[in-house]
């Protein structure tokens, strides 16, 4: 499953340029999750490339209208605590 957390302005240069950002990621670990995420962003037309590819932290930063586009394409919204649970599960599944 592909999930997305609420947009946040972290105060980083990225946010100053693009605005609040969300993390879009698969709940599946490893290559299976990377494949699911790549297929999702291609189907939804979401631009960019993944951050931390091949790791338990692999995700896309999503800004502006792309948040709603990702949700409309089927990404399940979750809160920050939910995102942390996904990250912990992915890290454990990948032996990190």
PDB file of C-alpha atoms in Angstrom:
ATOM      1  CA  UNK A   1       0.000   0.000   0.000  1.00  0.00           C
ATOM      2  CA  UNK A   2       1.203   3.537  -0.751  1.00  0.00           C
ATOM      3  CA  UNK A   3       0.771   6.074   2.046  1.00  0.00           C
ATOM      4  CA  UNK A   4       1.184   9.832   2.435  1.00  0.00           C
ATOM      5  CA  UNK A   5       1.464  12.031   5.520  1.00  0.00           C
ATOM      6  CA  UNK A   6       0.132  15.593   5.919  1.00  0.00           C
ATOM      7  CA  UNK A   7       2.121  18.474   4.401  1.00  0.00           C
ATOM      8  CA  UNK A   8       4.503  20.205   6.833  1.00  0.00           C
ATOM      9  CA  UNK A   9       6.786  23.212   6.479  1.00  0.00           C
ATOM     10  CA  UNK A  10      10.021  22.017   8.075  1.00  0.00           C
ATOM     11  CA  UNK A  11      11.673  25.409   7.605  1.00  0.00           C
ATOM     12  CA  UNK A  12      14.227  23.922   5.224  1.00  0.00           C
ATOM     13  CA  UNK A  13      15.367  25.618   1.990  1.00  0.00           C
ATOM     14  CA  UNK A  14      13.276  23.046   0.086  1.00  0.00           C
ATOM     15  CA  UNK A  15      10.132  24.265   1.885  1.00  0.00           C
ATOM     16  CA  UNK A  16      11.047  27.923   1.346  1.00  0.00           C
ATOM     17  CA  UNK A  17      11.140  27.216  -2.371  1.00  0.00           C
ATOM     18  CA  UNK A  18       8.261  24.749  -2.792  1.00  0.00           C
ATOM     19  CA  UNK A  19       6.090  25.082   0.324  1.00  0.00           C
ATOM     20  CA  UNK A  20       4.965  22.427   2.802  1.00  0.00           C
ATOM     21  CA  UNK A  21       5.845  18.872   1.826  1.00  0.00           C
ATOM     22  CA  UNK A  22       4.554  15.353   2.435  1.00  0.00           C
ATOM     23  CA  UNK A  23       6.268  11.979   2.318  1.00  0.00           C
ATOM     24  CA  UNK A  24       4.897   9.432  -0.152  1.00  0.00           C
ATOM     25  CA  UNK A  25       6.063   5.853   0.421  1.00  0.00           C
ATOM     26  CA  UNK A  26       5.143   2.213   0.148  1.00  0.00           C
ATOM     27  CA  UNK A  27       4.417   0.172   3.245  1.00  0.00           C
ATOM     28  CA  UNK A  28       6.248  -2.754   1.637  1.00  0.00           C
ATOM     29  CA  UNK A  29       9.962  -3.125   2.393  1.00  0.00           C
ATOM     30  CA  UNK A  30      12.844  -3.529  -0.042  1.00  0.00           C
ATOM     31  CA  UNK A  31      12.617  -4.032  -3.777  1.00  0.00           C
ATOM     32  CA  UNK A  32       8.912  -4.877  -3.640  1.00  0.00           C
ATOM     33  CA  UNK A  33       8.131  -1.535  -2.001  1.00  0.00           C
ATOM     34  CA  UNK A  34      10.399   0.364  -4.389  1.00  0.00           C
ATOM     35  CA  UNK A  35       8.610  -1.245  -7.335  1.00  0.00           C
ATOM     36  CA  UNK A  36       5.156  -0.474  -5.899  1.00  0.00           C
ATOM     37  CA  UNK A  37       6.140   3.157  -5.274  1.00  0.00           C
ATOM     38  CA  UNK A  38       7.704   3.593  -8.741  1.00  0.00           C
ATOM     39  CA  UNK A  39       4.592   2.191 -10.424  1.00  0.00           C
ATOM     40  CA  UNK A  40       2.356   4.432  -8.311  1.00  0.00           C
ATOM     41  CA  UNK A  41       4.183   7.675  -9.102  1.00  0.00           C
ATOM     42  CA  UNK A  42       4.372   6.784 -12.801  1.00  0.00           C
ATOM     43  CA  UNK A  43       0.638   6.063 -12.922  1.00  0.00           C
ATOM     44  CA  UNK A  44      -0.206   9.272 -10.993  1.00  0.00           C
ATOM     45  CA  UNK A  45       2.257  11.404 -12.980  1.00  0.00           C
ATOM     46  CA  UNK A  46       4.077  12.571  -9.848  1.00  0.00           C
ATOM     47  CA  UNK A  47       7.403  14.172 -10.799  1.00  0.00           C
ATOM     48  CA  UNK A  48      10.799  13.690  -9.219  1.00  0.00           C
ATOM     49  CA  UNK A  49      12.794  10.743  -8.034  1.00  0.00           C
ATOM     50  CA  UNK A  50      12.922   8.893  -4.722  1.00  0.00           C
ATOM     51  CA  UNK A  51      14.958  10.036  -1.758  1.00  0.00           C
ATOM     52  CA  UNK A  52      17.094   7.378  -0.013  1.00  0.00           C
ATOM     53  CA  UNK A  53      16.488   4.764  -2.750  1.00  0.00           C
ATOM     54  CA  UNK A  54      17.087   1.164  -1.741  1.00  0.00           C
ATOM     55  CA  UNK A  55      16.764   1.910   1.971  1.00  0.00           C
ATOM     56  CA  UNK A  56      13.974   1.590   4.525  1.00  0.00           C
ATOM     57  CA  UNK A  57      13.547   5.390   4.244  1.00  0.00           C
ATOM     58  CA  UNK A  58      12.802   5.427   0.478  1.00  0.00           C
ATOM     59  CA  UNK A  59      10.138   8.031  -0.285  1.00  0.00           C
ATOM     60  CA  UNK A  60       9.110  10.883  -2.575  1.00  0.00           C
ATOM     61  CA  UNK A  61       8.668  14.431  -1.316  1.00  0.00           C
ATOM     62  CA  UNK A  62       5.291  15.681  -2.532  1.00  0.00           C
ATOM     63  CA  UNK A  63       4.350  19.380  -2.588  1.00  0.00           C
ATOM     64  CA  UNK A  64       1.435  21.563  -3.590  1.00  0.00           C
ATOM     65  CA  UNK A  65      -1.350  19.979  -5.615  1.00  0.00           C
ATOM     66  CA  UNK A  66       0.563  16.693  -5.807  1.00  0.00           C
ATOM     67  CA  UNK A  67      -0.710  15.817  -2.311  1.00  0.00           C
ATOM     68  CA  UNK A  68      -4.309  15.726  -3.569  1.00  0.00           C
ATOM     69  CA  UNK A  69      -3.251  14.019  -6.795  1.00  0.00           C
ATOM     70  CA  UNK A  70      -1.535  11.266  -4.770  1.00  0.00           C
ATOM     71  CA  UNK A  71      -4.606  10.807  -2.568  1.00  0.00           C
ATOM     72  CA  UNK A  72      -6.908  10.753  -5.614  1.00  0.00           C
ATOM     73  CA  UNK A  73      -4.641   8.088  -7.144  1.00  0.00           C
ATOM     74  CA  UNK A  74      -5.124   5.913  -4.059  1.00  0.00           C
ATOM     75  CA  UNK A  75      -2.456   6.879  -1.528  1.00  0.00           C
ATOM     76  CA  UNK A  76      -3.785   6.304   1.977  1.00  0.00           C
ATOM     77  CA  UNK A  77      -3.470   9.364   4.215  1.00  0.00           C
ATOM     78  CA  UNK A  78      -1.975   8.821   7.645  1.00  0.00           C
ATOM     79  CA  UNK A  79      -0.757  11.040  10.441  1.00  0.00           C
ATOM     80  CA  UNK A  80       2.868  11.536  11.471  1.00  0.00           C
ATOM     81  CA  UNK A  81       2.659   8.723  14.065  1.00  0.00           C
ATOM     82  CA  UNK A  82       1.366   6.376  11.369  1.00  0.00           C
ATOM     83  CA  UNK A  83       4.282   7.292   9.137  1.00  0.00           C
ATOM     84  CA  UNK A  84       6.717   6.525  11.965  1.00  0.00           C
ATOM     85  CA  UNK A  85       5.094   3.091  12.423  1.00  0.00           C
ATOM     86  CA  UNK A  86       5.523   2.383   8.699  1.00  0.00           C
ATOM     87  CA  UNK A  87       9.166   3.448   8.818  1.00  0.00           C
ATOM     88  CA  UNK A  88       9.890   1.284  11.874  1.00  0.00           C
ATOM     89  CA  UNK A  89       8.245  -1.747  10.275  1.00  0.00           C
ATOM     90  CA  UNK A  90      10.188  -1.241   7.048  1.00  0.00           C
ATOM     91  CA  UNK A  91      13.455  -0.843   8.949  1.00  0.00           C
ATOM     92  CA  UNK A  92      12.852  -4.037  10.941  1.00  0.00           C
ATOM     93  CA  UNK A  93      11.820  -5.999   7.828  1.00  0.00           C
ATOM     94  CA  UNK A  94      15.015  -4.917   6.063  1.00  0.00           C
ATOM     95  CA  UNK A  95      17.179  -5.936   9.020  1.00  0.00           C
ATOM     96  CA  UNK A  96      18.309  -2.448   9.966  1.00  0.00           C
TER      97      UNK A  96
END
